[in-house]
Short mmCIF file of C-alpha atoms and ligand atoms in Angstrom, two decimals:
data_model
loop_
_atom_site.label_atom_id
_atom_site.label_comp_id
_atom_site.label_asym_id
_atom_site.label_seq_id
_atom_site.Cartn_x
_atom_site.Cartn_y
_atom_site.Cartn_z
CA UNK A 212 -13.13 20.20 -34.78
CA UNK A 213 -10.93 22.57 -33.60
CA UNK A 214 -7.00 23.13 -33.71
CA UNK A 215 -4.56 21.63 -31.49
CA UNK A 216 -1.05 22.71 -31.59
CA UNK A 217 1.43 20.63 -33.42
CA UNK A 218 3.67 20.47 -30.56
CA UNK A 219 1.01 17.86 -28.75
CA UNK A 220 1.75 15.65 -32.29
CA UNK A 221 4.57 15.28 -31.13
CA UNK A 222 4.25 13.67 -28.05
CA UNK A 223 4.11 9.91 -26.72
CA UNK A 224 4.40 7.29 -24.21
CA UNK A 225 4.85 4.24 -25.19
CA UNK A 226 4.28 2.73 -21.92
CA UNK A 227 0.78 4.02 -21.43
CA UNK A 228 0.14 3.93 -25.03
CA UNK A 229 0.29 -0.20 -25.11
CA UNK A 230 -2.70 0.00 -22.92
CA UNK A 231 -4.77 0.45 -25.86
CA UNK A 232 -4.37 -2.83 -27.11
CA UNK A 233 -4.61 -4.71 -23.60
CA UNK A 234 -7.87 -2.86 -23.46
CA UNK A 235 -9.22 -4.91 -27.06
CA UNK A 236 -7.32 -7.89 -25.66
CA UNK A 237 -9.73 -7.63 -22.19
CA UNK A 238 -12.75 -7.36 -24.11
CA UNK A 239 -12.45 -10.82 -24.91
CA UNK A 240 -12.59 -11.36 -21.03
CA UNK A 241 -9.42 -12.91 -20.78
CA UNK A 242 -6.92 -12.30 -17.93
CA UNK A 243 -4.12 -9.98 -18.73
CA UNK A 244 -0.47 -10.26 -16.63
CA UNK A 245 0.96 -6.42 -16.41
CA UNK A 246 3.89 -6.25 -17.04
CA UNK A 247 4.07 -2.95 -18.56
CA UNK A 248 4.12 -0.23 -15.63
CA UNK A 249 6.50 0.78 -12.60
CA UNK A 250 4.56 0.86 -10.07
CA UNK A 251 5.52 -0.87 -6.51
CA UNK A 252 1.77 -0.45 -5.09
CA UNK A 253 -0.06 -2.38 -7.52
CA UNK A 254 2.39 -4.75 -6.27
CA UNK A 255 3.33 -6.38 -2.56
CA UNK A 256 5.08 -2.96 -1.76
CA UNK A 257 2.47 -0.94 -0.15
CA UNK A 258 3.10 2.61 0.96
CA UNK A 259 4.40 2.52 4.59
CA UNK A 260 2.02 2.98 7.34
CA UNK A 261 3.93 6.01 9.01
CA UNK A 262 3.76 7.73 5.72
CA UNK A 263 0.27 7.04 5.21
CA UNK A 264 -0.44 7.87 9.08
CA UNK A 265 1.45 11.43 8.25
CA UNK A 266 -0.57 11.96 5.56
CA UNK A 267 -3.88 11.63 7.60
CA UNK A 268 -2.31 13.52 10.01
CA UNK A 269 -1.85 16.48 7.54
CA UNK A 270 -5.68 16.02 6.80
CA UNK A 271 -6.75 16.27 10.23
CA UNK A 272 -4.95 19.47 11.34
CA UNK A 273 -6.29 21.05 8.22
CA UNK A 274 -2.62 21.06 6.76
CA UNK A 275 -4.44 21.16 3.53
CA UNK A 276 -3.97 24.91 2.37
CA UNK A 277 -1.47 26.18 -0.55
CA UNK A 278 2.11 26.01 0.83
CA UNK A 279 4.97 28.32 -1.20
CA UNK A 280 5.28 27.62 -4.48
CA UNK A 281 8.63 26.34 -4.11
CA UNK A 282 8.13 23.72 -1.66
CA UNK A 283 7.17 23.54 2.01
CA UNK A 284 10.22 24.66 3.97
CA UNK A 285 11.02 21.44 6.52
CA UNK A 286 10.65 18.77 3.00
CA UNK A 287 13.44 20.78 1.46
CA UNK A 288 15.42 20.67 4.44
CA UNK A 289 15.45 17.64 4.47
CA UNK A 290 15.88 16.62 1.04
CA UNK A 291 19.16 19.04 1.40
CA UNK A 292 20.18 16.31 4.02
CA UNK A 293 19.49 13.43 1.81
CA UNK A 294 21.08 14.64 -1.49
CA UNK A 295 23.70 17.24 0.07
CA UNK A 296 24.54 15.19 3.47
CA UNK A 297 24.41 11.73 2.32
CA UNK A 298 24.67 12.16 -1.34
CA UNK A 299 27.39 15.05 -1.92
CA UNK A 300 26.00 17.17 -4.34
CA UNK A 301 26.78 20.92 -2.70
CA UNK A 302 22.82 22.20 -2.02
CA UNK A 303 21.13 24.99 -0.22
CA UNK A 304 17.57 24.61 0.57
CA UNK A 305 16.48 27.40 -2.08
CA UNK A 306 18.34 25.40 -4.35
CA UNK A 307 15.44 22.86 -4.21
CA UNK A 308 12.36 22.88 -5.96
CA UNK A 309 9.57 20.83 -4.72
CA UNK A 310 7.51 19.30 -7.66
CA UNK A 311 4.50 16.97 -8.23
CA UNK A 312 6.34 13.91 -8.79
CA UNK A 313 9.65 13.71 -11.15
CA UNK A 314 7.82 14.09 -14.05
CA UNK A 315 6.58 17.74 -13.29
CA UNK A 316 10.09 18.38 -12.51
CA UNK A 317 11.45 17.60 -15.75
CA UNK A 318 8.47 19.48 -17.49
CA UNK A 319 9.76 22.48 -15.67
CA UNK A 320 13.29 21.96 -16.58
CA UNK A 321 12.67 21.27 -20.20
CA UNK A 322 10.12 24.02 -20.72
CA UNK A 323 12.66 26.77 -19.04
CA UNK A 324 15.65 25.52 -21.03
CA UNK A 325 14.81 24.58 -24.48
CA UNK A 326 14.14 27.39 -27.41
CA UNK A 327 12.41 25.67 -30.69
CA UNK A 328 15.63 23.65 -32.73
CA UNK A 329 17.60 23.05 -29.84
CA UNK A 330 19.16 19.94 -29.30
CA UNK A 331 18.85 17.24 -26.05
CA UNK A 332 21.36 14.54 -25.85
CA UNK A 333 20.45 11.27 -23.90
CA UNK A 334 21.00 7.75 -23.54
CA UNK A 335 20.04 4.79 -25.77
CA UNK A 336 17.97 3.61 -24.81
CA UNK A 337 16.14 6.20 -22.43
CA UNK A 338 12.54 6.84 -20.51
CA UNK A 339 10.12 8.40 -22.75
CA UNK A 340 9.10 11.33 -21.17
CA UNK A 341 12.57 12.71 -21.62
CA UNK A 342 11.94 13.12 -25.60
CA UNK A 343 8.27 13.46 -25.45
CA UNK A 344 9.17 17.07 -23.36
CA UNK A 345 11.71 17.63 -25.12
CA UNK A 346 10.70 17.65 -28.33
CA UNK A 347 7.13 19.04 -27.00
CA UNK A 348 9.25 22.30 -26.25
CA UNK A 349 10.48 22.22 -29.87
CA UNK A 350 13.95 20.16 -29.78
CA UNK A 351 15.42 17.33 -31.38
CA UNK A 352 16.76 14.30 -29.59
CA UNK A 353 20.22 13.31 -30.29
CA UNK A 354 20.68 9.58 -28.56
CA UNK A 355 24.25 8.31 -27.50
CA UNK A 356 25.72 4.78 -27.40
CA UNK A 357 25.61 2.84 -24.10
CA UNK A 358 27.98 0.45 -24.42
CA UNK A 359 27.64 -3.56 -23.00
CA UNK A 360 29.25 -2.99 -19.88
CA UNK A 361 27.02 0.18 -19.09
CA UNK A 362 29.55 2.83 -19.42
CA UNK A 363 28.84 5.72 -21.87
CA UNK A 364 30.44 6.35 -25.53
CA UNK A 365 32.54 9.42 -24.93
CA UNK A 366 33.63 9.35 -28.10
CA UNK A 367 30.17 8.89 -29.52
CA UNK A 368 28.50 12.28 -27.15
CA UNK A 369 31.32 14.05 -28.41
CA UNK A 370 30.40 13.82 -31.82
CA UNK A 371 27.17 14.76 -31.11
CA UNK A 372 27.67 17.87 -29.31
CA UNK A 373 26.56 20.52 -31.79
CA UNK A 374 26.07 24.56 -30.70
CA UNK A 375 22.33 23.51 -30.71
CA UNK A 376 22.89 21.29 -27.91
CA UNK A 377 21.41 22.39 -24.49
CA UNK A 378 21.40 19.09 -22.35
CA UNK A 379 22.68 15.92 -21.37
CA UNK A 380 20.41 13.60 -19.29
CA UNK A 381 21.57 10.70 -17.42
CA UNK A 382 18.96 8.03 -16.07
CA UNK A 383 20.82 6.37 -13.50
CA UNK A 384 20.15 3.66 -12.53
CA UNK A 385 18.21 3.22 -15.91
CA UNK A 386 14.78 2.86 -16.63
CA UNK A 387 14.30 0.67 -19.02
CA UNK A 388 17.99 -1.26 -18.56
CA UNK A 389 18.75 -0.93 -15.00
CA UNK A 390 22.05 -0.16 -15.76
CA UNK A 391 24.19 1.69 -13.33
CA UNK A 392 27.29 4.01 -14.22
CA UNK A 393 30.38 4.20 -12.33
CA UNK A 394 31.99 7.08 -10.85
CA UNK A 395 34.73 7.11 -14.13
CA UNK A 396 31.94 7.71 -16.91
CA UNK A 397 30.03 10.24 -14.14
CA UNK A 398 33.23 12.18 -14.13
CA UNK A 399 33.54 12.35 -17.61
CA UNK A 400 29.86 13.59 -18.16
CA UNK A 401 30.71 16.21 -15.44
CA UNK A 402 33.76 17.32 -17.52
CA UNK A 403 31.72 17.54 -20.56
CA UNK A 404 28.54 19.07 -19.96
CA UNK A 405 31.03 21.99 -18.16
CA UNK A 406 33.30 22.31 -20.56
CA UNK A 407 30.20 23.02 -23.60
CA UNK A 408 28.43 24.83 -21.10
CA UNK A 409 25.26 22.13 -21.44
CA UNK A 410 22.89 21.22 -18.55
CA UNK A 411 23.57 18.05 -16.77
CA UNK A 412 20.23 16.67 -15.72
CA UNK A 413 20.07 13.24 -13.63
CA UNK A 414 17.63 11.23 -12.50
CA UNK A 415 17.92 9.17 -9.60
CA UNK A 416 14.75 8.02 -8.90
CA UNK A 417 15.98 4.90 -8.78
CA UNK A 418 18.74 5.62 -6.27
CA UNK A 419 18.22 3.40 -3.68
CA UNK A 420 17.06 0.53 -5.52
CA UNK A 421 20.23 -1.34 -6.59
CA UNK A 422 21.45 -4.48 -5.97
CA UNK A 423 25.66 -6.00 -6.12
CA UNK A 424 27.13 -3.20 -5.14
CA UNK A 425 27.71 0.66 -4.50
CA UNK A 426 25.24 3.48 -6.05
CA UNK A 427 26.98 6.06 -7.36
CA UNK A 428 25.45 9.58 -7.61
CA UNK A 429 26.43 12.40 -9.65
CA UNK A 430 26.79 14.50 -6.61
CA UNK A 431 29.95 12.79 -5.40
CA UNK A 432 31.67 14.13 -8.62
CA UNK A 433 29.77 17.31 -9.20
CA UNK A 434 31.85 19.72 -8.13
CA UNK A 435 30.77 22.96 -9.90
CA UNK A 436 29.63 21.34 -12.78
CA UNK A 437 25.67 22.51 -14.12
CA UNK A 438 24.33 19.28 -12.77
CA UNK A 439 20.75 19.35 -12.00
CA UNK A 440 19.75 16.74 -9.80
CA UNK A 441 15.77 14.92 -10.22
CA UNK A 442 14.91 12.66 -7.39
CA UNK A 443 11.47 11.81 -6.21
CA UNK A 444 9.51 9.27 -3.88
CA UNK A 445 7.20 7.05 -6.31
CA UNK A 446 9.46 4.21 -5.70
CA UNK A 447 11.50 4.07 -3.01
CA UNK A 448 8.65 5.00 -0.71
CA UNK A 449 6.16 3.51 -2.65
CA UNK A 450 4.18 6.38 -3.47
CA UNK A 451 3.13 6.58 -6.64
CA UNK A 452 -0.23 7.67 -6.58
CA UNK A 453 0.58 10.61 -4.43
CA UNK A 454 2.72 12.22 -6.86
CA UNK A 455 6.28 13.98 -5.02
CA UNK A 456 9.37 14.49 -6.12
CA UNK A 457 11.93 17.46 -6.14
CA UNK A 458 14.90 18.70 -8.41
CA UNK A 459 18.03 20.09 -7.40
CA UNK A 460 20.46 22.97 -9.01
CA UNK A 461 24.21 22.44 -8.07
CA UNK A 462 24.83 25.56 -5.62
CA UNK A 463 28.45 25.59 -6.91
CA UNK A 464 27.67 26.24 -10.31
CA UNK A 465 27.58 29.92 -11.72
CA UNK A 466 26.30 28.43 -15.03
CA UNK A 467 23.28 27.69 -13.56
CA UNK A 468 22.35 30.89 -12.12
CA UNK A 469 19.95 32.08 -14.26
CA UNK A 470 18.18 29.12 -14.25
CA UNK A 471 18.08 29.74 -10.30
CA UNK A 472 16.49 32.99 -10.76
CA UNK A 473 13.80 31.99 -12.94
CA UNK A 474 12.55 28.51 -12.61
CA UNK A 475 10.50 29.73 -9.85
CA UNK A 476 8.11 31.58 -11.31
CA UNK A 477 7.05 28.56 -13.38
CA UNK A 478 6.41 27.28 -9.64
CA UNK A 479 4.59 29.90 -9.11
CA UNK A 480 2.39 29.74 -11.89
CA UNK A 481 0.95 26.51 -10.82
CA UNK A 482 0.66 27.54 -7.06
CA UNK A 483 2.39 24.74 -5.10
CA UNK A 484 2.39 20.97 -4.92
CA UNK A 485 0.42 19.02 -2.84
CA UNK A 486 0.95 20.13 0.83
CA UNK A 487 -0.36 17.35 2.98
CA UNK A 488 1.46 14.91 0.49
CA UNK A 489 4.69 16.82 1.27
CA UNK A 490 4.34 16.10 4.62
CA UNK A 491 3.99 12.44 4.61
CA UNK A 492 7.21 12.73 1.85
CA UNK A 493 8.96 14.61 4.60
CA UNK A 494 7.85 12.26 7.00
CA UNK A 495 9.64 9.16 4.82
CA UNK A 496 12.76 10.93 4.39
CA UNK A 497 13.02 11.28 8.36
CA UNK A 498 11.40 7.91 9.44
CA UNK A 499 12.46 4.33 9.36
CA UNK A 500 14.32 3.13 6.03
CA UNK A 501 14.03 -0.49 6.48
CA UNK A 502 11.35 -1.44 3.96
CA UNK A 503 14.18 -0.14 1.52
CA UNK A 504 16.32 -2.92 2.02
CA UNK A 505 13.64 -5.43 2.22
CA UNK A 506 12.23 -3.96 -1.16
CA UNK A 507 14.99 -4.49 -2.30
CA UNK A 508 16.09 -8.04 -1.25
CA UNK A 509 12.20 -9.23 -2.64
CA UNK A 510 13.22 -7.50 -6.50
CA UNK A 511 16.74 -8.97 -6.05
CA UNK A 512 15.21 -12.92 -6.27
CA UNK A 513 12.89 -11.42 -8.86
CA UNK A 514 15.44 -10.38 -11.02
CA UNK A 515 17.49 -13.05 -10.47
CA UNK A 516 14.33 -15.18 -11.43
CA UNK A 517 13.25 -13.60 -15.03
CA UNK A 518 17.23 -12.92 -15.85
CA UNK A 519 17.71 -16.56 -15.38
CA UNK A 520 14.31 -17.53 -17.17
CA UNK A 521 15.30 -15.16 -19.67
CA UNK A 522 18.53 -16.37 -20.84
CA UNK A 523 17.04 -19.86 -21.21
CA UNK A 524 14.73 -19.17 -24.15
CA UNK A 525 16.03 -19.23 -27.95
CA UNK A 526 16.39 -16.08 -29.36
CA UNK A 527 16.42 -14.03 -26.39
CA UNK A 528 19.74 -12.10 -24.96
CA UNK A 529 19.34 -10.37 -21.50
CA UNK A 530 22.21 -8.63 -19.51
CA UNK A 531 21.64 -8.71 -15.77
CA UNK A 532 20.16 -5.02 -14.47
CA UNK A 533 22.19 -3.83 -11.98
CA UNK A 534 19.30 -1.75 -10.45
CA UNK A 535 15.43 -0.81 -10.33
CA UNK A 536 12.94 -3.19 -11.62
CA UNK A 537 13.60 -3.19 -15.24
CA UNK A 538 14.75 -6.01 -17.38
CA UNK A 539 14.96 -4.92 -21.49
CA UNK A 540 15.64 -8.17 -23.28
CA UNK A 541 16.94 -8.36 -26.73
CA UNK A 542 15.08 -10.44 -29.11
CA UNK A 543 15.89 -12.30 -32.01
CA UNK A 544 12.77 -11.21 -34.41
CA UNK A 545 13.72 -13.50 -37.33
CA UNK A 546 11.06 -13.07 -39.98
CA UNK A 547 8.23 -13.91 -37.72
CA UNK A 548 7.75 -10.20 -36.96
CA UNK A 549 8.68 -7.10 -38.49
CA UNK A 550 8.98 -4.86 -35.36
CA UNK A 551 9.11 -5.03 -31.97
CA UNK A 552 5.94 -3.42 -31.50
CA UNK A 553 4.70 -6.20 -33.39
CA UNK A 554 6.35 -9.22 -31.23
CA UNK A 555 5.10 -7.35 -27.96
CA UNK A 556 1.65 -7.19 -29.42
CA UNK A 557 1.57 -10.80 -31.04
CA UNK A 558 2.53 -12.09 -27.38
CA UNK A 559 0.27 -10.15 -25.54
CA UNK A 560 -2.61 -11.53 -27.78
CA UNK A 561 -1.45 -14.90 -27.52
CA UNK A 562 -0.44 -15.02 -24.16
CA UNK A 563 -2.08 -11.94 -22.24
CA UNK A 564 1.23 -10.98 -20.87
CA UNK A 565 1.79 -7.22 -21.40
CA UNK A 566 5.00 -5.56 -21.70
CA UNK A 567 6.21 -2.46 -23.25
CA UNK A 568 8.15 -2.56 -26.61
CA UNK A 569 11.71 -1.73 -27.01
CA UNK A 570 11.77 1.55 -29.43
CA UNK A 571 8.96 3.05 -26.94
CA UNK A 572 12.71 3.77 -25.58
CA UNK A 573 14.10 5.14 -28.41
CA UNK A 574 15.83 3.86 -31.72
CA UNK A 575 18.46 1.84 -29.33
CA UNK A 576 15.51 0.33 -28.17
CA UNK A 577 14.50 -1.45 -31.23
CA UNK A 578 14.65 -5.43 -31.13
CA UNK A 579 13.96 -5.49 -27.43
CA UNK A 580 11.03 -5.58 -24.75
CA UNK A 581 10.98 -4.77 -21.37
CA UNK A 582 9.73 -6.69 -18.55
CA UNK A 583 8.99 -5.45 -15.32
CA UNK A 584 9.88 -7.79 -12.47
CA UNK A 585 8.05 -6.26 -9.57
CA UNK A 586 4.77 -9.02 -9.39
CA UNK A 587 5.40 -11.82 -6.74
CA UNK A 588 7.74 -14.73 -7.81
CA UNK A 589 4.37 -17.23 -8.32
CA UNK A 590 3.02 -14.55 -10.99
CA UNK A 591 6.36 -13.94 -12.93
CA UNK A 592 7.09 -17.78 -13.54
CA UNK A 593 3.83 -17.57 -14.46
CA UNK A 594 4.17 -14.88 -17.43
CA UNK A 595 8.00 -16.76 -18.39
CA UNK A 596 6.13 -20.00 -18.56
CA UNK A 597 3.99 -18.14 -21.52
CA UNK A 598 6.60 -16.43 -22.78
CA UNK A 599 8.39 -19.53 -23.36
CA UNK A 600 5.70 -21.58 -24.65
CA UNK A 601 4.86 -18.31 -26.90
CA UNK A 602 8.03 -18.18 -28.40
CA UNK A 603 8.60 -22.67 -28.73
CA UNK A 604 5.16 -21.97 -30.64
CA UNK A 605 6.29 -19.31 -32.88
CA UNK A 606 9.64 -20.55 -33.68
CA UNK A 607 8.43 -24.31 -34.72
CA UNK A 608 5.88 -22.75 -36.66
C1 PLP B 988 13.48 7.33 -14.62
C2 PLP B 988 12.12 7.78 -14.15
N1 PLP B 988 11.95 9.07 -13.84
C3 PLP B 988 10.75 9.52 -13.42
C4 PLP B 988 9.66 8.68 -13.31
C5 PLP B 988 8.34 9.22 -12.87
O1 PLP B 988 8.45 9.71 -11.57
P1 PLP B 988 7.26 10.39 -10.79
O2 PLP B 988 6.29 9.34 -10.38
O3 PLP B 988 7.95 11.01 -9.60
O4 PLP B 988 6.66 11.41 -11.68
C6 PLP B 988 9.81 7.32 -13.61
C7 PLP B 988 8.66 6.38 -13.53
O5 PLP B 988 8.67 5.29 -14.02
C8 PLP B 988 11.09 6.87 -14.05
O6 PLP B 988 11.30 5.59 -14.37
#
């Protein structure tokens, strides 16, 4: 065999890595409910037809060459109107990189701002592929308190701050809680990550899926704070598979000029992103929005559905997500199982419902599952009425 570097030891995803066990679990031929994975269009929320039409489109006129590396010109136009217009964060279009999907996006942010030791501050608990980069680049994860209510521990990323710390992410809403912040504790991450002169990266994929009440984005307090801004259009648009998404560096802020400069040429290096896919994402921003709100009113009922199953069962402890199509239960373990990992994988064997263990999310995560609520209403009661019977089962036993 030959070497691999260390650095890939170091990375995982816990919410690809469960597969491996629903995989021994289907060789038995039994029927597994996924639970596991954010993705609308395995769902009832199909990509729209005028962004599939554009798409086509794109295809037929042979719009199928390498664009510029940094994105095609009228898609970051246009994401200037979303995120500068509607949004408020202060944005140029050559303050937009283009990326495949969110998660190329934050590859290229880690890997241009991380040196080996440094130090990346995020949320308890927070999406995977937020430590897996980081720590793939060579730094150490420092996780802060969420408290109950959602809001941030000041007092707690204070403490943390270190001069080895080089970021502070913010998943809002959250994947896995789908907790929402309020424009008080985005203020007060503005006012830190300027005043220790740390990157402020958020993700708002999940912008314009929230339910009760205003979305707040970091651009309405950003002022000229090093806020870079990750965005993309797997889920509100429903396009997954097609892999878009774009970040954006706050034109106000000096401190993140060199990063201006020089992200680019990571662009470069990988040529461009997918053209004709850019045009059917440029296409979504500029055509009708009303599957939004009727995505949106189907995951509301969902939600509503497993919170309230949820909170019914013994043991169990679930706050009410706020937005995206997360729920991240606590559990009551007892001493029927030792970890988390184990309880997910125990149910999943004796129920064939899959869902992703709680410290895949980090330590905050331990004692807790997540659930995602995006199958029809039929399938979810469904999994619950396993779930429930799993856990009567267990705890009589
Ligand atoms: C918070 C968050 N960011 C990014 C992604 C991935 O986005 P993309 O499909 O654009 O790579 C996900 C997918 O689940 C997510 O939950």
């Amino acid at each position: 065999m030959i070497k691999i570097s260390e650095r890939l030891g170091r990375v995982e995803y816990a919410i690809r890595d469960i597969i491996l066990h629903a995989r021994e679990y289907e060789k038995t031929g039994k029927k597994i409910i996924y639970l596991n994975i954010g993705d609308p269009v395995a769902f009832d929320f199909k990509t729209p037809l005028h962004i599939k039409n554009a798409l086509i489109d794109a295809l037929i006129h042979d719009n199928d060459y390498y664009t510029d590396s940094e994105g095609w010109s009228e898609l970051r136009q246009s994401i200037v109107e979303k995120e500068c217009g509607k949004k408020g964060l202060d944005l140029t279009p050559s303050d937009v990189l283009v990326t495949n999907g969110v998660s190329e996006g934050l590859d290229m942010v880690m890997g241009s701002i991380i040196e080996e030791n440094d130090e990346i501050l995020l949320p308890g608990p927070y999406y995977p592929p937020y430590s897996s980069y980081a720590k793939f680049y060579g730094a150490t994860i420092n996780e802060f308190k969420i408290f109950n209510d959602g809001t941030p521990d000041i007092d707690d990323i204070q403490k943390k701050i270190t001069g080895k710390s080089r970021a502070i992410c913010l998943i809002n809403p959250s994947n896995p809680t789908g907790e929402a912040f309020d424009l008080k504790s985005l203020q007060s991450m503005v006012d830190i990550a300027s005043e220790h002169n740390l990157y402020l990266i958020c993700d708002e994929i999940y912008d314009e899926i929230v339910f009760d009440g205003a979305f707040y984005g970091i651009g309405k307090v950003a002022k000229d704070a090093p806020v870079i801004l990750l965005n993309g259009f797997s889920k509100t648009y429903s396009m997954t598979g097609l892999r878009c998404g774009y970040l954006c560096m706050n034109n106000r802020s000096r401190q993140l000029d060199s990063l201006r400069q020089n992200i680019f040429k990571l662009a470069r290096v990988r040529i461009a992103s997918n053209f004709p896919v850019q045009i059917a994402a440029n296409a979504a921003l500029n055509g009708p929005q009303d599957h939004i709100s009727e995505m949106v009113q189907k995951l509301q009922k969902r939600r509503d559905l497993v919170f309230k199953r949820l909170n019914e069962l013994d043991g169990v402890y679930c706050k009410k997500p706020k937005g995206a199509f997360y729920v991240f239960p606590e559990i009551d373990l007892q001493n029927k199982w030792k970890s988390d990992l184990e309880f997910v994988i125990d149910m999943l064997n004796s129920t064939g419902v899959l869902t992703v263990h709680g410290s895949g999310f980090g330590t905050s995560g331990s004692n807790h599952f997540r659930i995602v609520y995006l199958p029809h209403e039929n399938l979810l009661e469904e999994a619950m009425d396993k779930i429930d019977l799993f856990l009567k089962n267990k705890i009589l036993a």
